[in-house]
Structures are given as C-alpha cells and as structure tokens.
Amino acid sequence: MQIQNYFRSYVSGVIARDKAKFEKSPAVKKAAKKEAQAALTDDVVAQIKEHAKKDAQVNVYQQKDYIQMINSHKQQRVSPNRQEAISRATLVINRAPKGKGSADLLSMLLGEYSMKAWVGGLVDTAEIYAPNGEMIAGYNSNGGWTEVSTEAEYQFLNQADQIYYDAFQEARAEINAAAENPAPEPASEAAFDARV
C-alpha cells in the first residue's frame, strides 16, 4: 500500500513537472507574473526609462548599456540559481559510473532543484528543474549546458521591454516635435545694431 502511494505521488510529481515544462500551468504563469512585477521596483523602472530617453537621443533602440543593465537586474532578482544547480549536476554526472550499452537514468535532488539525467550511453544528457517544475537548464555531453528561460524571466523581460518601448516612443515623439517646431531664435546683437 505504501509503495502504491509513493508511486502515485512520484507519477503525479512527474506529470506536474512535465506539464510545467511544456505548458506552463496557470499557477506557474500567475506566480511568474507576480514575481516579475515585484522585481520591477520604482528604481528599476526609473533606470529603464532613463536608458530609453538616452537611447532616443541618438535614435538607437536598446543599446548595449540597457541590455546589460536589464540582464543584470533579471539575474539578481528573478533568475534561479542555475550555476549552483549546474555545478552540482555536473559533479553527479562526472562521478556516475559509465557502463557500456544503454544509458542509466539518474533522477535526484540537487538542493531545492531536481535533475533527470541519462548517463553512460553514447551521449550523456541531463535536465535540471526548479522547485515549481520548470526546466531551467539542459545538458548534452557533445554541446555542454544550455540555460532555459523560466516564465518569470520571460515575464520580467517582457514587462521591462514594454516600459522601455513606451519611454523610447515618448522621447522620440518629443524630439520629433521639437525638430518640427523649433523655438524662435532671439535677435542677434548685429541685427539690433543695424537697425539703430
């Protein structure tokens, strides 16, 4: 009886993880949106708008400085700790016995993250999952590790880019309006002297 309950619980967890991985369940999307909004503090929004205005002055959309700034905020406030999970997973994969023939499945916890790996075949592969079931990194022994964006990271960048876009368009409209209607120039002293 206990084995059946454990098996049902395990299968439910796998189904939830795979659903989050492929479909991004409503609960994952809702939590991600809330996390992204919380990361967009007044200070971050002000920085985004400042970059947009600066970029609008030279009419270049999303310059390198903006991209670096927003990625830094994403890394600090929204991204999971991939590097720690990848380090632990790499250690496990490297220490796993390499048999001949078919790959062995490893499924384990890496702190708060979990990993599913196939080791010992022609190509070792692995997937790392966040606590909510989202895949955050994948591994292939021929290509190494690849980061997979979470829904929260996607939401953060999407909302930040919308703020940037609105501020950039507003600044460009002001610049264009100023170019179309230049302020009248004051009379020069030479012109004044000529009239006397």
XYZ file of C-alpha atoms in Angstrom:
196
model
C 0.000 0.000 0.000
C 2.779 2.434 0.910
C 4.616 1.585 -2.301
C 1.498 2.329 -4.348
C 1.036 5.703 -2.609
C 4.702 6.540 -3.164
C 4.432 5.536 -6.819
C 1.265 7.634 -7.315
C 2.948 10.587 -5.640
C 6.043 10.181 -7.817
C 3.969 9.893 -11.015
C 1.908 12.965 -10.029
C 5.129 14.896 -9.495
C 6.490 13.842 -12.884
C 3.224 14.804 -14.600
C 3.185 18.208 -12.852
C 6.828 18.795 -13.763
C 6.270 17.851 -17.406
C 3.120 19.965 -17.589
C 5.057 22.966 -16.244
C 7.888 22.209 -18.644
C 5.747 22.096 -21.767
C 2.571 24.007 -20.972
C 3.491 26.433 -18.188
C 0.492 25.787 -15.969
C -1.742 28.711 -14.920
C -0.266 28.570 -11.409
C 3.282 28.885 -12.810
C 2.242 31.765 -15.090
C 0.449 33.604 -12.278
C 3.379 33.239 -9.879
C 5.821 34.281 -12.613
C 3.865 37.433 -13.417
C 3.752 38.376 -9.734
C 7.496 37.724 -9.331
C 8.312 39.812 -12.418
C 6.181 42.727 -11.210
C 7.825 42.624 -7.794
C 11.266 42.754 -9.441
C 10.300 45.882 -11.390
C 10.772 48.258 -8.472
C 10.437 52.030 -8.875
C 14.228 52.258 -9.056
C 14.443 49.694 -11.871
C 11.602 51.359 -13.798
C 13.355 54.740 -13.471
C 16.577 53.203 -14.803
C 14.727 51.642 -17.743
C 13.131 54.981 -18.646
C 16.451 56.807 -18.334
C 18.101 54.345 -20.728
C 15.190 54.702 -23.159
C 15.464 58.517 -23.154
C 19.241 58.356 -23.615
C 18.847 55.884 -26.486
C 16.115 58.006 -28.070
C 18.523 60.969 -28.188
C 20.774 59.017 -30.568
C 17.824 57.119 -32.122
C 19.246 53.654 -31.330
C 16.794 51.187 -29.781
C 18.066 49.161 -26.803
C 21.750 49.901 -26.799
C 24.264 47.595 -25.145
C 24.142 49.510 -21.815
C 20.396 48.921 -21.484
C 20.677 45.224 -22.323
C 23.458 44.735 -19.768
C 21.539 46.630 -17.087
C 18.271 44.743 -17.567
C 20.008 41.351 -17.721
C 21.863 42.190 -14.517
C 18.578 43.036 -12.745
C 16.992 39.843 -14.111
C 19.916 37.775 -12.826
C 19.801 39.384 -9.360
C 16.044 39.498 -8.809
C 14.321 36.853 -10.943
C 16.619 34.115 -12.250
C 17.003 30.837 -10.366
C 20.446 29.914 -9.064
C 21.369 27.946 -12.171
C 25.091 27.982 -11.576
C 24.855 26.130 -8.264
C 22.431 23.579 -9.706
C 24.592 23.117 -12.820
C 27.708 22.675 -10.680
C 26.026 20.003 -8.559
C 24.595 18.250 -11.612
C 27.969 18.280 -13.377
C 29.583 16.735 -10.316
C 26.976 13.952 -10.244
C 27.282 13.286 -13.984
C 31.082 13.166 -13.829
C 31.026 10.746 -10.867
C 28.346 8.469 -12.312
C 29.597 5.059 -13.361
C 29.855 4.837 -17.122
C 28.605 1.476 -18.315
C 28.532 0.097 -21.804
C 25.396 -0.160 -23.826
C 22.279 1.691 -22.787
C 22.305 4.771 -20.587
C 21.340 4.646 -16.928
C 18.686 7.035 -15.665
C 19.628 9.207 -12.716
C 16.903 11.177 -11.013
C 17.862 13.117 -7.920
C 17.508 16.229 -5.855
C 20.147 18.960 -6.038
C 19.208 21.001 -3.002
C 15.928 22.690 -3.916
C 16.327 21.728 -7.589
C 15.967 18.321 -9.204
C 17.745 16.611 -12.057
C 16.937 13.888 -14.513
C 19.962 12.527 -16.429
C 20.799 9.687 -18.779
C 24.419 8.709 -18.291
C 26.597 6.031 -19.849
C 25.238 5.843 -23.381
C 26.756 7.390 -26.474
C 25.785 10.868 -25.265
C 25.132 11.916 -21.671
C 22.137 14.230 -21.266
C 20.549 15.948 -18.294
C 17.728 18.317 -17.392
C 17.560 20.486 -14.268
C 14.208 21.583 -12.842
C 13.277 24.405 -10.491
C 11.074 23.630 -7.468
C 7.960 24.676 -9.446
C 8.718 22.082 -12.150
C 10.125 24.396 -14.808
C 13.187 23.195 -16.661
C 15.985 25.734 -16.134
C 18.944 24.056 -17.874
C 19.709 21.203 -20.218
C 22.912 19.291 -20.859
C 24.324 17.318 -23.733
C 27.860 15.923 -23.465
C 28.505 16.970 -27.077
C 27.437 20.581 -26.522
C 27.568 21.333 -22.788
C 24.994 23.197 -20.710
C 22.226 25.382 -22.126
C 20.157 27.703 -19.933
C 16.389 27.545 -20.386
C 14.449 30.712 -19.519
C 11.792 30.467 -16.865
C 8.362 32.013 -17.186
C 9.309 34.620 -14.547
C 12.394 35.633 -16.534
C 10.314 35.880 -19.693
C 7.661 37.968 -17.916
C 10.294 40.269 -16.387
C 11.967 40.950 -19.728
C 8.626 41.358 -21.482
C 7.347 43.892 -18.931
C 10.692 45.751 -18.840
C 10.779 45.943 -22.632
C 7.246 47.356 -22.697
C 8.250 50.092 -20.231
C 11.347 50.811 -22.321
C 9.329 50.889 -25.575
C 6.782 53.352 -24.179
C 9.505 55.658 -22.803
C 11.518 55.452 -26.039
C 8.477 56.301 -28.189
C 7.548 59.203 -25.916
C 11.084 60.614 -26.050
C 11.267 60.222 -29.853
C 7.905 61.997 -30.213
C 9.217 64.916 -28.117
C 12.414 65.080 -30.176
C 10.479 64.996 -33.464
C 8.028 67.654 -32.268
C 10.925 69.907 -31.246
C 12.526 69.454 -34.689
C 9.297 70.341 -36.496
C 8.595 73.435 -34.367
C 11.927 74.992 -33.467
C 11.848 77.746 -30.888
C 12.250 81.224 -32.416
C 15.802 82.477 -32.223
C 16.387 85.728 -30.329
C 17.506 88.652 -32.456
C 21.262 88.844 -32.631
C 23.156 91.909 -31.465
C 24.422 92.534 -35.005
C 20.865 92.736 -36.330
C 19.930 95.065 -33.485
C 22.869 97.353 -34.190
C 21.978 97.504 -37.888
C 18.516 98.833 -37.057
C 19.808 101.696 -34.898
